[in-house]
Amino acid sequence: MEIMQPVAVERDDMGYWTHPDYFEPANGNEFGVPGEFDAWLEAQGLECSILSLESDNDELAEQYADGELDGDVTTWSPSQPAGEGWFIGSIHDTEDGPYCIWFRKTGSAS
């Protein structure tokens, strides 16, 4: 297993991006089983902060919800959580709108 390190974020033409070493569910499943992501975080020695577009930028969230952006979030610059060492793991769309997943090292990789 690769230990995730910060890398340059290269967003696609719609503003999305996922770290090349981001969590992948076991057995080719689309989603992890309960506890699987948390176990991966622990093995990676990472903590996670999840940020939605809706909670980060009211104006963009409203435009996104109204369909004005046509799914394009290139103008969203996700706010970094408080503290040092955070890096982006993913900017992706969900049923509930766009999210940014931030990570930082805890110093306890297994």
Short mmCIF file of N, CA and C in Angstrom, two decimals:
data_model
loop_
_atom_site.label_atom_id
_atom_site.label_comp_id
_atom_site.label_asym_id
_atom_site.label_seq_id
_atom_site.Cartn_x
_atom_site.Cartn_y
_atom_site.Cartn_z
N MET A 1 0.84 -1.17 0.00
CA MET A 1 0.00 0.00 0.00
C MET A 1 0.89 1.24 0.00
N GLU A 2 0.59 2.16 -0.91
CA GLU A 2 1.29 3.45 -0.96
C GLU A 2 0.82 4.33 0.20
N ILE A 3 1.75 4.96 0.88
CA ILE A 3 1.41 5.94 1.90
C ILE A 3 1.19 7.27 1.17
N MET A 4 0.01 7.84 1.35
CA MET A 4 -0.38 9.05 0.65
C MET A 4 0.49 10.23 1.07
N GLN A 5 0.98 10.94 0.09
CA GLN A 5 1.76 12.15 0.28
C GLN A 5 1.09 13.29 -0.50
N PRO A 6 1.27 14.53 -0.09
CA PRO A 6 0.73 15.64 -0.87
C PRO A 6 1.32 15.66 -2.28
N VAL A 7 0.48 15.94 -3.26
CA VAL A 7 0.92 16.10 -4.64
C VAL A 7 0.22 17.33 -5.21
N ALA A 8 0.73 17.82 -6.34
CA ALA A 8 0.11 18.97 -7.00
C ALA A 8 -1.31 18.59 -7.45
N VAL A 9 -2.25 19.49 -7.17
CA VAL A 9 -3.64 19.28 -7.57
C VAL A 9 -3.80 19.79 -9.00
N GLU A 10 -4.23 18.90 -9.89
CA GLU A 10 -4.44 19.26 -11.29
C GLU A 10 -5.89 18.96 -11.63
N ARG A 11 -6.74 19.96 -11.39
CA ARG A 11 -8.18 19.79 -11.58
C ARG A 11 -8.53 19.66 -13.06
N ASP A 12 -9.58 18.88 -13.33
CA ASP A 12 -10.02 18.70 -14.71
C ASP A 12 -10.81 19.94 -15.18
N ASP A 13 -11.33 19.89 -16.39
CA ASP A 13 -12.00 21.06 -16.96
C ASP A 13 -13.29 21.44 -16.24
N MET A 14 -13.79 20.56 -15.36
CA MET A 14 -14.98 20.87 -14.56
C MET A 14 -14.62 21.22 -13.11
N GLY A 15 -13.33 21.15 -12.78
CA GLY A 15 -12.87 21.53 -11.45
C GLY A 15 -12.71 20.39 -10.47
N TYR A 16 -12.79 19.15 -10.94
CA TYR A 16 -12.71 17.99 -10.06
C TYR A 16 -11.31 17.37 -10.13
N TRP A 17 -10.97 16.63 -9.08
CA TRP A 17 -9.66 15.98 -9.02
C TRP A 17 -9.65 14.98 -7.88
N THR A 18 -8.94 13.87 -8.07
CA THR A 18 -8.75 12.89 -7.00
C THR A 18 -7.28 12.49 -6.96
N HIS A 19 -6.73 12.49 -5.77
CA HIS A 19 -5.34 12.09 -5.53
C HIS A 19 -5.12 10.68 -6.08
N PRO A 20 -3.98 10.43 -6.74
CA PRO A 20 -3.73 9.09 -7.31
C PRO A 20 -3.68 7.97 -6.28
N ASP A 21 -3.40 8.28 -5.01
CA ASP A 21 -3.34 7.26 -3.96
C ASP A 21 -4.55 7.30 -3.03
N TYR A 22 -5.65 7.90 -3.52
CA TYR A 22 -6.87 8.01 -2.71
C TYR A 22 -7.45 6.63 -2.40
N PHE A 23 -8.16 6.54 -1.31
CA PHE A 23 -8.83 5.32 -0.86
C PHE A 23 -9.59 4.63 -2.00
N GLU A 24 -9.40 3.31 -2.10
CA GLU A 24 -10.17 2.48 -3.03
C GLU A 24 -10.80 1.35 -2.23
N PRO A 25 -12.13 1.21 -2.31
CA PRO A 25 -12.81 0.13 -1.56
C PRO A 25 -12.30 -1.24 -2.00
N ALA A 26 -12.35 -2.19 -1.07
CA ALA A 26 -11.91 -3.56 -1.34
C ALA A 26 -12.81 -4.23 -2.37
N ASN A 27 -12.27 -5.21 -3.03
CA ASN A 27 -13.00 -6.08 -3.94
C ASN A 27 -13.66 -5.34 -5.11
N GLY A 28 -13.11 -4.17 -5.48
CA GLY A 28 -13.64 -3.43 -6.62
C GLY A 28 -15.01 -2.81 -6.37
N ASN A 29 -15.44 -2.76 -5.11
CA ASN A 29 -16.73 -2.16 -4.80
C ASN A 29 -16.71 -0.67 -5.10
N GLU A 30 -17.88 -0.11 -5.39
CA GLU A 30 -17.98 1.32 -5.65
C GLU A 30 -17.83 2.12 -4.36
N PHE A 31 -18.34 1.58 -3.26
CA PHE A 31 -18.28 2.25 -1.96
C PHE A 31 -17.67 1.31 -0.93
N GLY A 32 -17.00 1.88 0.05
CA GLY A 32 -16.43 1.07 1.12
C GLY A 32 -17.50 0.59 2.08
N VAL A 33 -17.23 -0.50 2.75
CA VAL A 33 -18.13 -1.00 3.79
C VAL A 33 -17.91 -0.15 5.04
N PRO A 34 -18.85 -0.12 5.98
CA PRO A 34 -18.68 0.67 7.19
C PRO A 34 -17.35 0.36 7.88
N GLY A 35 -16.61 1.41 8.20
CA GLY A 35 -15.33 1.28 8.88
C GLY A 35 -14.13 1.14 7.96
N GLU A 36 -14.35 0.83 6.69
CA GLU A 36 -13.24 0.60 5.77
C GLU A 36 -12.43 1.87 5.52
N PHE A 37 -13.09 2.99 5.29
CA PHE A 37 -12.39 4.25 5.06
C PHE A 37 -11.62 4.66 6.31
N ASP A 38 -12.24 4.51 7.48
CA ASP A 38 -11.57 4.86 8.74
C ASP A 38 -10.33 3.99 8.97
N ALA A 39 -10.42 2.72 8.63
CA ALA A 39 -9.27 1.83 8.76
C ALA A 39 -8.15 2.25 7.80
N TRP A 40 -8.54 2.65 6.60
CA TRP A 40 -7.56 3.13 5.63
C TRP A 40 -6.87 4.40 6.15
N LEU A 41 -7.66 5.34 6.70
CA LEU A 41 -7.08 6.55 7.27
C LEU A 41 -6.05 6.21 8.34
N GLU A 42 -6.41 5.29 9.23
CA GLU A 42 -5.50 4.89 10.30
C GLU A 42 -4.22 4.27 9.74
N ALA A 43 -4.37 3.38 8.77
CA ALA A 43 -3.20 2.74 8.16
C ALA A 43 -2.31 3.76 7.46
N GLN A 44 -2.93 4.81 6.91
CA GLN A 44 -2.19 5.86 6.22
C GLN A 44 -1.59 6.89 7.19
N GLY A 45 -2.04 6.87 8.44
CA GLY A 45 -1.61 7.87 9.39
C GLY A 45 -2.16 9.24 9.05
N LEU A 46 -3.44 9.27 8.63
CA LEU A 46 -4.07 10.51 8.20
C LEU A 46 -5.30 10.82 9.04
N GLU A 47 -5.60 12.11 9.13
CA GLU A 47 -6.92 12.54 9.58
C GLU A 47 -7.57 13.24 8.40
N CYS A 48 -8.87 13.35 8.47
CA CYS A 48 -9.66 13.80 7.34
C CYS A 48 -10.59 14.94 7.76
N SER A 49 -10.79 15.88 6.86
CA SER A 49 -11.78 16.94 7.05
C SER A 49 -12.59 17.02 5.77
N ILE A 50 -13.90 16.97 5.90
CA ILE A 50 -14.79 16.95 4.74
C ILE A 50 -15.50 18.29 4.64
N LEU A 51 -15.44 18.90 3.46
CA LEU A 51 -16.00 20.22 3.24
C LEU A 51 -16.92 20.19 2.02
N SER A 52 -18.16 20.61 2.20
CA SER A 52 -19.08 20.71 1.06
C SER A 52 -19.02 22.10 0.46
N LEU A 53 -19.29 22.19 -0.82
CA LEU A 53 -19.41 23.49 -1.47
C LEU A 53 -20.49 24.31 -0.77
N GLU A 54 -21.59 23.66 -0.41
CA GLU A 54 -22.71 24.33 0.23
C GLU A 54 -22.31 25.03 1.53
N SER A 55 -21.45 24.39 2.32
CA SER A 55 -21.05 24.98 3.60
C SER A 55 -19.88 25.95 3.45
N ASP A 56 -19.23 25.96 2.28
CA ASP A 56 -18.03 26.76 2.08
C ASP A 56 -18.26 28.06 1.32
N ASN A 57 -19.21 28.03 0.38
CA ASN A 57 -19.39 29.20 -0.49
C ASN A 57 -20.86 29.31 -0.88
N ASP A 58 -21.60 30.12 -0.16
CA ASP A 58 -23.05 30.25 -0.39
C ASP A 58 -23.39 30.63 -1.82
N GLU A 59 -22.68 31.61 -2.36
CA GLU A 59 -23.00 32.10 -3.70
C GLU A 59 -22.80 31.01 -4.75
N LEU A 60 -21.64 30.35 -4.73
CA LEU A 60 -21.38 29.27 -5.69
C LEU A 60 -22.34 28.11 -5.47
N ALA A 61 -22.64 27.79 -4.23
CA ALA A 61 -23.55 26.69 -3.93
C ALA A 61 -24.93 26.97 -4.52
N GLU A 62 -25.39 28.20 -4.41
CA GLU A 62 -26.69 28.57 -4.98
C GLU A 62 -26.66 28.48 -6.50
N GLN A 63 -25.60 28.97 -7.11
CA GLN A 63 -25.46 28.88 -8.57
C GLN A 63 -25.41 27.42 -9.01
N TYR A 64 -24.70 26.58 -8.25
CA TYR A 64 -24.60 25.15 -8.56
C TYR A 64 -25.98 24.51 -8.47
N ALA A 65 -26.68 24.78 -7.38
CA ALA A 65 -28.01 24.19 -7.15
C ALA A 65 -29.01 24.63 -8.22
N ASP A 66 -28.89 25.85 -8.69
CA ASP A 66 -29.80 26.38 -9.71
C ASP A 66 -29.43 25.90 -11.11
N GLY A 67 -28.32 25.18 -11.25
CA GLY A 67 -27.90 24.67 -12.54
C GLY A 67 -27.13 25.69 -13.38
N GLU A 68 -26.86 26.84 -12.81
CA GLU A 68 -26.15 27.89 -13.55
C GLU A 68 -24.72 27.49 -13.90
N LEU A 69 -24.11 26.65 -13.08
CA LEU A 69 -22.72 26.26 -13.30
C LEU A 69 -22.58 25.02 -14.17
N ASP A 70 -23.71 24.37 -14.45
CA ASP A 70 -23.71 23.14 -15.25
C ASP A 70 -22.67 22.14 -14.74
N GLY A 71 -22.58 22.03 -13.39
CA GLY A 71 -21.67 21.07 -12.77
C GLY A 71 -20.23 21.53 -12.68
N ASP A 72 -19.92 22.71 -13.18
CA ASP A 72 -18.56 23.24 -13.22
C ASP A 72 -18.22 23.92 -11.89
N VAL A 73 -17.19 23.42 -11.21
CA VAL A 73 -16.78 24.02 -9.93
C VAL A 73 -15.35 24.56 -10.00
N THR A 74 -14.91 24.90 -11.21
CA THR A 74 -13.54 25.39 -11.38
C THR A 74 -13.29 26.67 -10.59
N THR A 75 -14.32 27.46 -10.31
CA THR A 75 -14.12 28.71 -9.57
C THR A 75 -14.15 28.51 -8.06
N TRP A 76 -14.43 27.29 -7.60
CA TRP A 76 -14.44 27.01 -6.16
C TRP A 76 -13.02 26.76 -5.69
N SER A 77 -12.58 27.54 -4.73
CA SER A 77 -11.31 27.32 -4.04
C SER A 77 -11.64 26.87 -2.63
N PRO A 78 -11.70 25.56 -2.40
CA PRO A 78 -12.11 25.05 -1.09
C PRO A 78 -11.26 25.62 0.05
N SER A 79 -11.94 26.06 1.10
CA SER A 79 -11.26 26.62 2.27
C SER A 79 -10.52 25.52 3.03
N GLN A 80 -9.27 25.78 3.32
CA GLN A 80 -8.46 24.82 4.07
C GLN A 80 -8.89 24.82 5.53
N PRO A 81 -8.95 23.64 6.14
CA PRO A 81 -9.27 23.58 7.57
C PRO A 81 -8.21 24.31 8.40
N ALA A 82 -8.58 24.67 9.62
CA ALA A 82 -7.65 25.33 10.53
C ALA A 82 -6.50 24.39 10.86
N GLY A 83 -5.34 24.95 11.01
CA GLY A 83 -4.16 24.16 11.37
C GLY A 83 -3.23 23.98 10.19
N GLU A 84 -2.11 23.34 10.46
CA GLU A 84 -1.05 23.15 9.47
C GLU A 84 -1.11 21.77 8.83
N GLY A 85 -0.54 21.66 7.64
CA GLY A 85 -0.29 20.37 7.02
C GLY A 85 -1.40 19.77 6.17
N TRP A 86 -2.50 20.47 5.98
CA TRP A 86 -3.62 19.93 5.21
C TRP A 86 -3.30 19.91 3.71
N PHE A 87 -3.73 18.85 3.03
CA PHE A 87 -3.63 18.77 1.58
C PHE A 87 -4.90 18.13 1.03
N ILE A 88 -5.19 18.44 -0.22
CA ILE A 88 -6.42 17.96 -0.84
C ILE A 88 -6.26 16.51 -1.29
N GLY A 89 -7.26 15.70 -0.93
CA GLY A 89 -7.32 14.31 -1.37
C GLY A 89 -8.28 14.14 -2.53
N SER A 90 -9.34 14.96 -2.56
CA SER A 90 -10.31 14.84 -3.63
C SER A 90 -11.24 16.05 -3.65
N ILE A 91 -11.60 16.46 -4.84
CA ILE A 91 -12.69 17.39 -5.07
C ILE A 91 -13.61 16.64 -6.03
N HIS A 92 -14.78 16.24 -5.54
CA HIS A 92 -15.65 15.39 -6.36
C HIS A 92 -17.12 15.74 -6.14
N ASP A 93 -17.93 15.29 -7.06
CA ASP A 93 -19.37 15.54 -6.99
C ASP A 93 -20.05 14.34 -6.34
N THR A 94 -21.13 14.61 -5.63
CA THR A 94 -21.92 13.57 -4.98
C THR A 94 -23.39 13.86 -5.23
N GLU A 95 -24.25 12.99 -4.75
CA GLU A 95 -25.70 13.23 -4.83
C GLU A 95 -26.07 14.51 -4.08
N ASP A 96 -25.26 14.89 -3.09
CA ASP A 96 -25.51 16.06 -2.26
C ASP A 96 -24.71 17.28 -2.70
N GLY A 97 -24.09 17.22 -3.87
CA GLY A 97 -23.30 18.33 -4.38
C GLY A 97 -21.81 18.09 -4.22
N PRO A 98 -20.99 19.06 -4.65
CA PRO A 98 -19.54 18.91 -4.60
C PRO A 98 -18.98 18.92 -3.17
N TYR A 99 -17.93 18.13 -2.98
CA TYR A 99 -17.22 18.04 -1.72
C TYR A 99 -15.73 18.08 -1.97
N CYS A 100 -15.01 18.61 -0.98
CA CYS A 100 -13.56 18.55 -0.96
C CYS A 100 -13.16 17.74 0.27
N ILE A 101 -12.28 16.77 0.06
CA ILE A 101 -11.77 15.95 1.15
C ILE A 101 -10.32 16.39 1.41
N TRP A 102 -10.10 16.89 2.61
CA TRP A 102 -8.77 17.32 3.03
C TRP A 102 -8.16 16.25 3.94
N PHE A 103 -6.84 16.08 3.84
CA PHE A 103 -6.11 15.16 4.70
C PHE A 103 -4.91 15.87 5.32
N ARG A 104 -4.48 15.35 6.47
CA ARG A 104 -3.17 15.72 7.00
C ARG A 104 -2.65 14.55 7.82
N LYS A 105 -1.33 14.49 7.91
CA LYS A 105 -0.66 13.41 8.63
C LYS A 105 -0.89 13.53 10.13
N THR A 106 -1.09 12.36 10.76
CA THR A 106 -1.20 12.32 12.22
C THR A 106 0.10 11.83 12.83
N GLY A 107 0.96 11.27 11.98
CA GLY A 107 2.24 10.75 12.47
C GLY A 107 2.15 9.34 12.97
N SER A 108 1.04 8.64 12.67
CA SER A 108 0.87 7.29 13.21
C SER A 108 0.46 6.27 12.15
N ALA A 109 1.14 6.28 11.00
CA ALA A 109 0.82 5.29 9.96
C ALA A 109 1.13 3.90 10.45
N SER A 110 0.26 2.94 10.11
CA SER A 110 0.45 1.54 10.54
C SER A 110 1.27 0.78 9.53
#
